């Protein structure tokens, strides 16, 4: 299955959500590196602390402009990179789950 199903509008939301969470993690890391609070970032960006909280929650619908504002406030740059589809991830352990006939997960099993 492709990582982004063009015929499924919901898959775009999944991809966008993952990107927003990645941005949030990057911004949180920069805040920590710079020793800044969310309130200080909000003041530097000229937005409310609530807006910064939305951005850092990973749930905000970000624009290029808001990314640029955050980057400028943190003396950082912004890079947008389009990549190929991510490779499917293999389980990190030998743990699998079992399911009943209705597809409900019952319990992890170890091999």
mmCIF file of N, CA, C and O in Angstrom:
data_model
loop_
_atom_site.group_PDB
_atom_site.id
_atom_site.type_symbol
_atom_site.label_atom_id
_atom_site.label_comp_id
_atom_site.label_asym_id
_atom_site.label_seq_id
_atom_site.Cartn_x
_atom_site.Cartn_y
_atom_site.Cartn_z
ATOM 1 N N UNK A 1 0.839 -1.173 0.000
ATOM 2 C CA UNK A 1 0.000 0.000 0.000
ATOM 3 C C UNK A 1 0.884 1.234 0.000
ATOM 4 O O UNK A 1 1.832 1.310 0.769
ATOM 5 N N UNK A 2 0.594 2.235 -0.815
ATOM 6 C CA UNK A 2 1.406 3.444 -0.826
ATOM 7 C C UNK A 2 1.296 4.185 0.509
ATOM 8 O O UNK A 2 0.283 4.088 1.190
ATOM 9 N N UNK A 3 2.317 4.912 0.855
ATOM 10 C CA UNK A 3 2.319 5.631 2.126
ATOM 11 C C UNK A 3 1.323 6.771 2.110
ATOM 12 O O UNK A 3 0.888 7.248 3.139
ATOM 13 N N UNK A 4 0.907 7.232 0.953
ATOM 14 C CA UNK A 4 -0.042 8.319 0.828
ATOM 15 C C UNK A 4 -1.026 7.941 -0.263
ATOM 16 O O UNK A 4 -0.693 7.924 -1.425
ATOM 17 N N UNK A 5 -2.237 7.577 0.126
ATOM 18 C CA UNK A 5 -3.241 7.137 -0.842
ATOM 19 C C UNK A 5 -3.947 8.356 -1.423
ATOM 20 O O UNK A 5 -4.714 9.021 -0.734
ATOM 21 N N UNK A 6 -3.662 8.674 -2.673
ATOM 22 C CA UNK A 6 -4.232 9.858 -3.314
ATOM 23 C C UNK A 6 -5.748 9.815 -3.370
ATOM 24 O O UNK A 6 -6.402 10.837 -3.370
ATOM 25 N N UNK A 7 -6.304 8.613 -3.423
ATOM 26 C CA UNK A 7 -7.753 8.494 -3.508
ATOM 27 C C UNK A 7 -8.432 8.473 -2.138
ATOM 28 O O UNK A 7 -9.636 8.362 -2.043
ATOM 29 N N UNK A 8 -7.655 8.591 -1.069
ATOM 30 C CA UNK A 8 -8.206 8.612 0.283
ATOM 31 C C UNK A 8 -7.891 9.963 0.916
ATOM 32 O O UNK A 8 -6.774 10.199 1.356
ATOM 33 N N UNK A 9 -8.888 10.868 0.984
ATOM 34 C CA UNK A 9 -8.634 12.191 1.549
ATOM 35 C C UNK A 9 -8.095 12.148 2.978
ATOM 36 O O UNK A 9 -7.342 13.011 3.385
ATOM 37 N N UNK A 10 -8.443 11.126 3.724
ATOM 38 C CA UNK A 10 -7.957 11.008 5.093
ATOM 39 C C UNK A 10 -6.471 10.767 5.190
ATOM 40 O O UNK A 10 -5.838 11.114 6.175
ATOM 41 N N UNK A 11 -5.873 10.171 4.159
ATOM 42 C CA UNK A 11 -4.442 9.893 4.239
ATOM 43 C C UNK A 11 -3.628 11.181 4.184
ATOM 44 O O UNK A 11 -2.558 11.250 4.773
ATOM 45 N N UNK A 12 -4.131 12.193 3.505
ATOM 46 C CA UNK A 12 -3.447 13.492 3.494
ATOM 47 C C UNK A 12 -3.405 14.065 4.903
ATOM 48 O O UNK A 12 -2.407 14.664 5.312
ATOM 49 N N UNK A 13 -4.480 13.862 5.658
ATOM 50 C CA UNK A 13 -4.507 14.336 7.034
ATOM 51 C C UNK A 13 -3.471 13.606 7.885
ATOM 52 O O UNK A 13 -2.835 14.206 8.741
ATOM 53 N N UNK A 14 -3.297 12.324 7.641
ATOM 54 C CA UNK A 14 -2.295 11.557 8.390
ATOM 55 C C UNK A 14 -0.887 12.058 8.101
ATOM 56 O O UNK A 14 -0.071 12.217 9.003
ATOM 57 N N UNK A 15 -0.597 12.302 6.823
ATOM 58 C CA UNK A 15 0.724 12.791 6.434
ATOM 59 C C UNK A 15 0.951 14.194 7.005
ATOM 60 O O UNK A 15 2.017 14.492 7.539
ATOM 61 N N UNK A 16 -0.070 15.051 6.914
ATOM 62 C CA UNK A 16 0.054 16.408 7.449
ATOM 63 C C UNK A 16 0.257 16.376 8.960
ATOM 64 O O UNK A 16 1.060 17.140 9.501
ATOM 65 N N UNK A 17 -0.450 15.492 9.633
ATOM 66 C CA UNK A 17 -0.289 15.374 11.083
ATOM 67 C C UNK A 17 1.111 14.945 11.469
ATOM 68 O O UNK A 17 1.687 15.472 12.417
ATOM 69 N N UNK A 18 1.654 14.003 10.725
ATOM 70 C CA UNK A 18 3.023 13.557 11.005
ATOM 71 C C UNK A 18 4.016 14.696 10.787
ATOM 72 O O UNK A 18 4.945 14.875 11.574
ATOM 73 N N UNK A 19 3.823 15.485 9.726
ATOM 74 C CA UNK A 19 4.714 16.620 9.465
ATOM 75 C C UNK A 19 4.595 17.667 10.566
ATOM 76 O O UNK A 19 5.609 18.214 11.023
ATOM 77 N N UNK A 20 3.372 17.935 11.019
ATOM 78 C CA UNK A 20 3.178 18.920 12.091
ATOM 79 C C UNK A 20 3.855 18.464 13.377
ATOM 80 O O UNK A 20 4.460 19.275 14.087
ATOM 81 N N UNK A 21 3.772 17.167 13.680
ATOM 82 C CA UNK A 21 4.443 16.664 14.881
ATOM 83 C C UNK A 21 5.955 16.762 14.760
ATOM 84 O O UNK A 21 6.651 17.045 15.728
ATOM 85 N N UNK A 22 6.470 16.550 13.557
ATOM 86 C CA UNK A 22 7.907 16.671 13.341
ATOM 87 C C UNK A 22 8.347 18.127 13.540
ATOM 88 O O UNK A 22 9.373 18.391 14.170
ATOM 89 N N UNK A 23 7.573 19.062 13.007
ATOM 90 C CA UNK A 23 7.878 20.483 13.187
ATOM 91 C C UNK A 23 7.829 20.836 14.668
ATOM 92 O O UNK A 23 8.710 21.533 15.185
ATOM 93 N N UNK A 24 6.806 20.366 15.362
ATOM 94 C CA UNK A 24 6.669 20.656 16.788
ATOM 95 C C UNK A 24 7.878 20.151 17.572
ATOM 96 O O UNK A 24 8.407 20.857 18.436
ATOM 97 N N UNK A 25 8.330 18.950 17.254
ATOM 98 C CA UNK A 25 9.492 18.387 17.948
ATOM 99 C C UNK A 25 10.741 19.215 17.662
ATOM 100 O O UNK A 25 11.541 19.483 18.565
ATOM 101 N N UNK A 26 10.907 19.646 16.411
ATOM 102 C CA UNK A 26 12.063 20.478 16.053
ATOM 103 C C UNK A 26 12.031 21.809 16.793
ATOM 104 O O UNK A 26 13.050 22.254 17.333
ATOM 105 N N UNK A 27 10.856 22.446 16.818
ATOM 106 C CA UNK A 27 10.737 23.731 17.508
ATOM 107 C C UNK A 27 10.977 23.581 19.006
ATOM 108 O O UNK A 27 11.661 24.408 19.614
ATOM 109 N N UNK A 28 10.438 22.533 19.588
ATOM 110 C CA UNK A 28 10.651 22.306 21.024
ATOM 111 C C UNK A 28 12.138 22.120 21.323
ATOM 112 O O UNK A 28 12.647 22.655 22.313
ATOM 113 N N UNK A 29 12.823 21.399 20.450
ATOM 114 C CA UNK A 29 14.263 21.224 20.625
ATOM 115 C C UNK A 29 15.018 22.534 20.531
ATOM 116 O O UNK A 29 15.930 22.795 21.322
ATOM 117 N N UNK A 30 14.628 23.370 19.562
ATOM 118 C CA UNK A 30 15.282 24.674 19.428
ATOM 119 C C UNK A 30 15.001 25.574 20.626
ATOM 120 O O UNK A 30 15.882 26.302 21.085
ATOM 121 N N UNK A 31 13.768 25.537 21.130
ATOM 122 C CA UNK A 31 13.444 26.327 22.322
ATOM 123 C C UNK A 31 14.350 25.935 23.483
ATOM 124 O O UNK A 31 14.880 26.795 24.183
ATOM 125 N N UNK A 32 14.499 24.636 23.661
ATOM 126 C CA UNK A 32 15.340 24.150 24.753
ATOM 127 C C UNK A 32 16.796 24.561 24.548
ATOM 128 O O UNK A 32 17.453 25.043 25.470
ATOM 129 N N UNK A 33 17.305 24.384 23.317
ATOM 130 C CA UNK A 33 18.691 24.768 23.013
ATOM 131 C C UNK A 33 18.934 26.246 23.272
ATOM 132 O O UNK A 33 20.002 26.630 23.749
ATOM 133 N N UNK A 34 17.932 27.064 22.944
ATOM 134 C CA UNK A 34 18.076 28.522 23.079
ATOM 135 C C UNK A 34 17.734 29.003 24.493
ATOM 136 O O UNK A 34 17.904 30.170 24.801
ATOM 137 N N UNK A 35 17.196 28.113 25.322
ATOM 138 C CA UNK A 35 16.821 28.496 26.687
ATOM 139 C C UNK A 35 15.644 29.453 26.727
ATOM 140 O O UNK A 35 15.562 30.298 27.619
ATOM 141 N N UNK A 36 14.721 29.308 25.783
ATOM 142 C CA UNK A 36 13.560 30.190 25.706
ATOM 143 C C UNK A 36 12.298 29.486 26.177
ATOM 144 O O UNK A 36 12.172 28.269 26.048
ATOM 145 N N UNK A 37 11.375 30.269 26.692
ATOM 146 C CA UNK A 37 10.072 29.740 27.069
ATOM 147 C C UNK A 37 9.101 29.909 25.903
ATOM 148 O O UNK A 37 9.373 30.650 24.946
ATOM 149 N N UNK A 38 7.966 29.263 26.021
ATOM 150 C CA UNK A 38 6.918 29.415 25.008
ATOM 151 C C UNK A 38 6.437 30.868 24.939
ATOM 152 O O UNK A 38 6.158 31.377 23.860
ATOM 153 N N UNK A 39 6.338 31.495 26.103
ATOM 154 C CA UNK A 39 5.901 32.897 26.144
ATOM 155 C C UNK A 39 6.899 33.805 25.436
ATOM 156 O O UNK A 39 6.508 34.743 24.730
ATOM 157 N N UNK A 40 8.173 33.537 25.632
ATOM 158 C CA UNK A 40 9.193 34.334 24.952
ATOM 159 C C UNK A 40 9.126 34.130 23.443
ATOM 160 O O UNK A 40 9.252 35.080 22.672
ATOM 161 N N UNK A 41 8.913 32.876 23.017
ATOM 162 C CA UNK A 41 8.774 32.616 21.585
ATOM 163 C C UNK A 41 7.554 33.338 21.030
ATOM 164 O O UNK A 41 7.626 33.953 19.966
ATOM 165 N N UNK A 42 6.453 33.299 21.753
ATOM 166 C CA UNK A 42 5.238 33.986 21.311
ATOM 167 C C UNK A 42 5.491 35.478 21.136
ATOM 168 O O UNK A 42 5.092 36.069 20.121
ATOM 169 N N UNK A 43 6.175 36.086 22.100
ATOM 170 C CA UNK A 43 6.477 37.517 22.013
ATOM 171 C C UNK A 43 7.356 37.817 20.805
ATOM 172 O O UNK A 43 7.116 38.782 20.071
ATOM 173 N N UNK A 44 8.356 36.978 20.577
ATOM 174 C CA UNK A 44 9.242 37.180 19.425
ATOM 175 C C UNK A 44 8.516 36.998 18.101
ATOM 176 O O UNK A 44 8.856 37.645 17.114
ATOM 177 N N UNK A 45 7.531 36.088 18.078
ATOM 178 C CA UNK A 45 6.772 35.843 16.855
ATOM 179 C C UNK A 45 5.645 36.848 16.660
ATOM 180 O O UNK A 45 5.101 36.965 15.570
ATOM 181 N N UNK A 46 5.258 37.537 17.732
ATOM 182 C CA UNK A 46 4.138 38.461 17.653
ATOM 183 C C UNK A 46 2.795 37.744 17.634
ATOM 184 O O UNK A 46 1.840 38.209 17.020
ATOM 185 N N UNK A 47 2.734 36.595 18.309
ATOM 186 C CA UNK A 47 1.497 35.821 18.397
ATOM 187 C C UNK A 47 1.192 35.549 19.869
ATOM 188 O O UNK A 47 2.015 35.809 20.740
ATOM 189 N N UNK A 48 0.038 35.002 20.130
ATOM 190 C CA UNK A 48 -0.338 34.695 21.509
ATOM 191 C C UNK A 48 0.380 33.432 21.982
ATOM 192 O O UNK A 48 0.743 32.577 21.170
ATOM 193 N N UNK A 49 0.565 33.322 23.284
ATOM 194 C CA UNK A 49 1.134 32.076 23.818
ATOM 195 C C UNK A 49 0.271 30.865 23.455
ATOM 196 O O UNK A 49 0.802 29.765 23.270
ATOM 197 N N UNK A 50 -1.029 31.072 23.331
ATOM 198 C CA UNK A 50 -1.914 29.983 22.929
ATOM 199 C C UNK A 50 -1.583 29.462 21.540
ATOM 200 O O UNK A 50 -1.647 28.253 21.289
ATOM 201 N N UNK A 51 -1.231 30.369 20.630
ATOM 202 C CA UNK A 51 -0.867 29.947 19.275
ATOM 203 C C UNK A 51 0.422 29.128 19.310
ATOM 204 O O UNK A 51 0.546 28.117 18.618
ATOM 205 N N UNK A 52 1.374 29.524 20.121
ATOM 206 C CA UNK A 52 2.613 28.754 20.251
ATOM 207 C C UNK A 52 2.304 27.378 20.818
ATOM 208 O O UNK A 52 2.848 26.375 20.359
ATOM 209 N N UNK A 53 1.405 27.316 21.790
ATOM 210 C CA UNK A 53 1.014 26.018 22.343
ATOM 211 C C UNK A 53 0.383 25.137 21.279
ATOM 212 O O UNK A 53 0.653 23.934 21.228
ATOM 213 N N UNK A 54 -0.450 25.732 20.414
ATOM 214 C CA UNK A 54 -1.044 24.969 19.312
ATOM 215 C C UNK A 54 0.042 24.413 18.402
ATOM 216 O O UNK A 54 -0.002 23.250 18.006
ATOM 217 N N UNK A 55 0.998 25.244 18.064
ATOM 218 C CA UNK A 55 2.085 24.817 17.173
ATOM 219 C C UNK A 55 2.887 23.695 17.814
ATOM 220 O O UNK A 55 3.178 22.677 17.190
ATOM 221 N N UNK A 56 3.226 23.857 19.093
ATOM 222 C CA UNK A 56 4.056 22.879 19.776
ATOM 223 C C UNK A 56 3.300 21.603 20.140
ATOM 224 O O UNK A 56 3.916 20.591 20.466
ATOM 225 N N UNK A 57 1.983 21.635 20.045
ATOM 226 C CA UNK A 57 1.209 20.418 20.304
ATOM 227 C C UNK A 57 1.255 19.477 19.112
ATOM 228 O O UNK A 57 0.927 18.301 19.223
ATOM 229 N N UNK A 58 1.641 20.005 17.944
ATOM 230 C CA UNK A 58 1.679 19.194 16.732
ATOM 231 C C UNK A 58 0.343 19.096 16.040
ATOM 232 O O UNK A 58 0.203 18.399 15.047
ATOM 233 N N UNK A 59 -0.657 19.816 16.558
ATOM 234 C CA UNK A 59 -1.995 19.758 15.974
ATOM 235 C C UNK A 59 -2.320 20.971 15.112
ATOM 236 O O UNK A 59 -3.373 21.013 14.487
ATOM 237 N N UNK A 60 -1.446 21.953 15.085
ATOM 238 C CA UNK A 60 -1.729 23.188 14.358
ATOM 239 C C UNK A 60 -1.590 22.986 12.853
ATOM 240 O O UNK A 60 -0.738 22.237 12.387
ATOM 241 N N UNK A 61 -2.436 23.666 12.117
ATOM 242 C CA UNK A 61 -2.321 23.694 10.665
ATOM 243 C C UNK A 61 -1.355 24.827 10.334
ATOM 244 O O UNK A 61 -1.724 25.996 10.355
ATOM 245 N N UNK A 62 -0.116 24.476 10.063
ATOM 246 C CA UNK A 62 0.936 25.465 9.885
ATOM 247 C C UNK A 62 1.009 25.971 8.451
ATOM 248 O O UNK A 62 0.813 25.209 7.514
ATOM 249 N N UNK A 63 1.326 27.242 8.330
ATOM 250 C CA UNK A 63 1.581 27.828 7.016
ATOM 251 C C UNK A 63 3.076 28.050 6.879
ATOM 252 O O UNK A 63 3.815 28.038 7.869
ATOM 253 N N UNK A 64 3.510 28.267 5.669
ATOM 254 C CA UNK A 64 4.925 28.599 5.448
ATOM 255 C C UNK A 64 5.258 29.884 6.202
ATOM 256 O O UNK A 64 6.333 30.007 6.798
ATOM 257 N N UNK A 65 4.319 30.803 6.232
ATOM 258 C CA UNK A 65 4.546 32.074 6.940
ATOM 259 C C UNK A 65 4.768 31.832 8.436
ATOM 260 O O UNK A 65 5.676 32.400 9.035
ATOM 261 N N UNK A 66 3.941 30.970 9.058
ATOM 262 C CA UNK A 66 4.120 30.724 10.490
ATOM 263 C C UNK A 66 5.434 29.992 10.763
ATOM 264 O O UNK A 66 6.097 30.244 11.771
ATOM 265 N N UNK A 67 5.834 29.111 9.850
ATOM 266 C CA UNK A 67 7.138 28.453 9.998
ATOM 267 C C UNK A 67 8.264 29.477 9.903
ATOM 268 O O UNK A 67 9.225 29.431 10.684
ATOM 269 N N UNK A 68 8.153 30.394 8.957
ATOM 270 C CA UNK A 68 9.179 31.432 8.786
ATOM 271 C C UNK A 68 9.235 32.340 10.011
ATOM 272 O O UNK A 68 10.322 32.737 10.449
ATOM 273 N N UNK A 69 8.074 32.668 10.570
ATOM 274 C CA UNK A 69 8.040 33.513 11.768
ATOM 275 C C UNK A 69 8.721 32.820 12.948
ATOM 276 O O UNK A 69 9.496 33.438 13.686
ATOM 277 N N UNK A 70 8.436 31.540 13.116
ATOM 278 C CA UNK A 70 9.057 30.794 14.210
ATOM 279 C C UNK A 70 10.563 30.695 13.999
ATOM 280 O O UNK A 70 11.344 30.879 14.935
ATOM 281 N N UNK A 71 10.966 30.429 12.786
ATOM 282 C CA UNK A 71 12.398 30.319 12.488
ATOM 283 C C UNK A 71 13.106 31.638 12.763
ATOM 284 O O UNK A 71 14.174 31.658 13.386
ATOM 285 N N UNK A 72 12.531 32.734 12.299
ATOM 286 C CA UNK A 72 13.145 34.044 12.529
ATOM 287 C C UNK A 72 13.242 34.340 14.026
ATOM 288 O O UNK A 72 14.249 34.858 14.499
ATOM 289 N N UNK A 73 12.198 33.999 14.771
ATOM 290 C CA UNK A 73 12.189 34.243 16.211
ATOM 291 C C UNK A 73 13.253 33.431 16.933
ATOM 292 O O UNK A 73 13.720 33.815 17.999
ATOM 293 N N UNK A 74 13.652 32.312 16.346
ATOM 294 C CA UNK A 74 14.650 31.436 16.952
ATOM 295 C C UNK A 74 16.019 31.549 16.286
ATOM 296 O O UNK A 74 16.913 30.755 16.569
ATOM 297 N N UNK A 75 16.163 32.540 15.414
ATOM 298 C CA UNK A 75 17.411 32.710 14.664
ATOM 299 C C UNK A 75 17.802 31.400 13.978
ATOM 300 O O UNK A 75 18.936 30.930 14.075
ATOM 301 N N UNK A 76 16.829 30.804 13.312
ATOM 302 C CA UNK A 76 17.029 29.534 12.626
ATOM 303 C C UNK A 76 16.524 29.649 11.194
ATOM 304 O O UNK A 76 15.923 30.649 10.814
ATOM 305 N N UNK A 77 16.761 28.638 10.423
ATOM 306 C CA UNK A 77 16.263 28.586 9.056
ATOM 307 C C UNK A 77 15.182 27.524 8.942
ATOM 308 O O UNK A 77 14.961 26.737 9.857
ATOM 309 N N UNK A 78 14.514 27.519 7.798
ATOM 310 C CA UNK A 78 13.493 26.519 7.508
ATOM 311 C C UNK A 78 13.879 25.828 6.218
ATOM 312 O O UNK A 78 14.235 26.476 5.241
ATOM 313 N N UNK A 79 13.806 24.512 6.228
ATOM 314 C CA UNK A 79 14.004 23.727 5.017
ATOM 315 C C UNK A 79 12.791 22.846 4.832
ATOM 316 O O UNK A 79 12.348 22.192 5.770
ATOM 317 N N UNK A 80 12.261 22.834 3.631
ATOM 318 C CA UNK A 80 11.176 21.924 3.296
ATOM 319 C C UNK A 80 11.739 20.938 2.300
ATOM 320 O O UNK A 80 12.294 21.331 1.282
ATOM 321 N N UNK A 81 11.620 19.672 2.614
ATOM 322 C CA UNK A 81 12.216 18.636 1.794
ATOM 323 C C UNK A 81 11.161 17.615 1.422
ATOM 324 O O UNK A 81 10.472 17.073 2.281
ATOM 325 N N UNK A 82 10.994 17.388 0.142
ATOM 326 C CA UNK A 82 10.093 16.352 -0.334
ATOM 327 C C UNK A 82 10.942 15.113 -0.591
ATOM 328 O O UNK A 82 11.970 15.186 -1.250
ATOM 329 N N UNK A 83 10.502 13.993 -0.053
ATOM 330 C CA UNK A 83 11.262 12.754 -0.177
ATOM 331 C C UNK A 83 10.389 11.668 -0.769
ATOM 332 O O UNK A 83 9.177 11.821 -0.888
ATOM 333 N N UNK A 84 11.015 10.590 -1.085
ATOM 334 C CA UNK A 84 10.267 9.428 -1.543
ATOM 335 C C UNK A 84 9.492 8.828 -0.391
ATOM 336 O O UNK A 84 9.638 9.219 0.763
ATOM 337 N N UNK A 85 8.678 7.867 -0.714
ATOM 338 C CA UNK A 85 7.883 7.209 0.317
ATOM 339 C C UNK A 85 8.800 6.533 1.327
ATOM 340 O O UNK A 85 9.796 5.929 0.952
ATOM 341 N N UNK A 86 8.470 6.646 2.601
ATOM 342 C CA UNK A 86 9.301 5.975 3.602
ATOM 343 C C UNK A 86 9.195 4.466 3.452
ATOM 344 O O UNK A 86 8.147 3.945 3.074
ATOM 345 N N UNK A 87 10.280 3.793 3.763
ATOM 346 C CA UNK A 87 10.282 2.330 3.716
ATOM 347 C C UNK A 87 9.433 1.792 4.849
ATOM 348 O O UNK A 87 9.404 2.376 5.930
ATOM 349 N N UNK A 88 8.738 0.705 4.613
ATOM 350 C CA UNK A 88 7.961 0.114 5.707
ATOM 351 C C UNK A 88 8.883 -0.242 6.862
ATOM 352 O O UNK A 88 9.994 -0.706 6.645
ATOM 353 N N UNK A 89 8.426 0.004 8.062
ATOM 354 C CA UNK A 89 9.253 -0.265 9.225
ATOM 355 C C UNK A 89 8.992 -1.662 9.745
ATOM 356 O O UNK A 89 7.850 -2.059 9.951
ATOM 357 N N UNK A 90 10.070 -2.381 9.961
ATOM 358 C CA UNK A 90 9.977 -3.720 10.539
ATOM 359 C C UNK A 90 9.826 -3.583 12.045
ATOM 360 O O UNK A 90 10.296 -2.613 12.631
ATOM 361 N N UNK A 91 9.189 -4.542 12.680
ATOM 362 C CA UNK A 91 9.100 -4.494 14.145
ATOM 363 C C UNK A 91 10.498 -4.449 14.751
ATOM 364 O O UNK A 91 11.421 -5.059 14.242
ATOM 365 N N UNK A 92 10.627 -3.695 15.837
ATOM 366 C CA UNK A 92 11.935 -3.557 16.474
ATOM 367 C C UNK A 92 12.265 -4.730 17.383
ATOM 368 O O UNK A 92 13.391 -4.894 17.786
ATOM 369 N N UNK A 93 11.269 -5.532 17.720
ATOM 370 C CA UNK A 93 11.520 -6.720 18.531
ATOM 371 C C UNK A 93 10.805 -7.882 17.883
ATOM 372 O O UNK A 93 10.118 -7.737 16.885
ATOM 373 N N UNK A 94 10.924 -9.023 18.491
ATOM 374 C CA UNK A 94 10.232 -10.202 17.972
ATOM 375 C C UNK A 94 8.812 -10.260 18.504
ATOM 376 O O UNK A 94 8.169 -11.284 18.490
ATOM 377 N N UNK A 95 8.295 -9.135 19.002
ATOM 378 C CA UNK A 95 6.954 -9.111 19.568
ATOM 379 C C UNK A 95 5.913 -8.954 18.463
ATOM 380 O O UNK A 95 6.071 -8.159 17.556
ATOM 381 N N UNK A 96 4.883 -9.726 18.546
ATOM 382 C CA UNK A 96 3.759 -9.608 17.633
ATOM 383 C C UNK A 96 2.491 -9.594 18.460
ATOM 384 O O UNK A 96 2.527 -9.826 19.672
ATOM 385 N N UNK A 97 1.372 -9.321 17.842
ATOM 386 C CA UNK A 97 0.117 -9.366 18.568
ATOM 387 C C UNK A 97 -0.780 -10.403 17.931
ATOM 388 O O UNK A 97 -0.654 -10.712 16.753
ATOM 389 N N UNK A 98 -1.659 -10.940 18.731
ATOM 390 C CA UNK A 98 -2.641 -11.872 18.209
ATOM 391 C C UNK A 98 -3.999 -11.187 18.222
ATOM 392 O O UNK A 98 -4.238 -10.272 19.003
ATOM 393 N N UNK A 99 -4.875 -11.606 17.325
ATOM 394 C CA UNK A 99 -6.195 -11.002 17.246
ATOM 395 C C UNK A 99 -7.242 -12.098 17.176
ATOM 396 O O UNK A 99 -6.988 -13.199 16.702
ATOM 397 N N UNK A 100 -8.442 -11.765 17.631
ATOM 398 C CA UNK A 100 -9.528 -12.728 17.524
ATOM 399 C C UNK A 100 -10.158 -12.625 16.143
ATOM 400 O O UNK A 100 -9.689 -11.882 15.280
ATOM 401 N N UNK A 101 -11.238 -13.370 15.930
ATOM 402 C CA UNK A 101 -11.859 -13.402 14.600
ATOM 403 C C UNK A 101 -12.453 -12.060 14.187
ATOM 404 O O UNK A 101 -12.699 -11.827 13.020
ATOM 405 N N UNK A 102 -12.657 -11.171 15.120
ATOM 406 C CA UNK A 102 -13.186 -9.840 14.791
ATOM 407 C C UNK A 102 -12.075 -8.816 14.586
ATOM 408 O O UNK A 102 -12.339 -7.655 14.330
ATOM 409 N N UNK A 103 -10.836 -9.211 14.725
ATOM 410 C CA UNK A 103 -9.716 -8.304 14.519
ATOM 411 C C UNK A 103 -9.293 -7.553 15.761
ATOM 412 O O UNK A 103 -8.440 -6.689 15.704
ATOM 413 N N UNK A 104 -9.893 -7.866 16.912
ATOM 414 C CA UNK A 104 -9.512 -7.193 18.152
ATOM 415 C C UNK A 104 -8.183 -7.749 18.641
ATOM 416 O O UNK A 104 -7.975 -8.958 18.646
ATOM 417 N N UNK A 105 -7.314 -6.858 19.062
ATOM 418 C CA UNK A 105 -6.009 -7.285 19.574
ATOM 419 C C UNK A 105 -6.222 -7.925 20.931
ATOM 420 O O UNK A 105 -6.895 -7.391 21.799
ATOM 421 N N UNK A 106 -5.644 -9.109 21.094
ATOM 422 C CA UNK A 106 -5.790 -9.841 22.343
ATOM 423 C C UNK A 106 -4.632 -9.594 23.291
ATOM 424 O O UNK A 106 -4.819 -9.179 24.410
ATOM 425 N N UNK A 107 -3.423 -9.871 22.840
ATOM 426 C CA UNK A 107 -2.272 -9.723 23.716
ATOM 427 C C UNK A 107 -0.997 -9.828 22.909
ATOM 428 O O UNK A 107 -0.982 -10.514 21.887
ATOM 429 N N UNK A 108 0.051 -9.169 23.351
ATOM 430 C CA UNK A 108 1.332 -9.335 22.659
ATOM 431 C C UNK A 108 1.877 -10.737 22.920
ATOM 432 O O UNK A 108 1.652 -11.298 23.982
ATOM 433 N N UNK A 109 2.573 -11.243 21.948
ATOM 434 C CA UNK A 109 3.257 -12.519 22.125
ATOM 435 C C UNK A 109 4.717 -12.314 21.783
ATOM 436 O O UNK A 109 5.065 -11.459 20.969
ATOM 437 N N UNK A 110 5.583 -13.065 22.403
ATOM 438 C CA UNK A 110 7.026 -12.955 22.145
ATOM 439 C C UNK A 110 7.502 -14.241 21.488
ATOM 440 O O UNK A 110 7.092 -15.325 21.851
ATOM 441 N N UNK A 111 8.391 -14.084 20.547
ATOM 442 C CA UNK A 111 8.965 -15.241 19.847
ATOM 443 C C UNK A 111 10.423 -15.369 20.137
ATOM 444 O O UNK A 111 11.131 -14.490 20.299
#
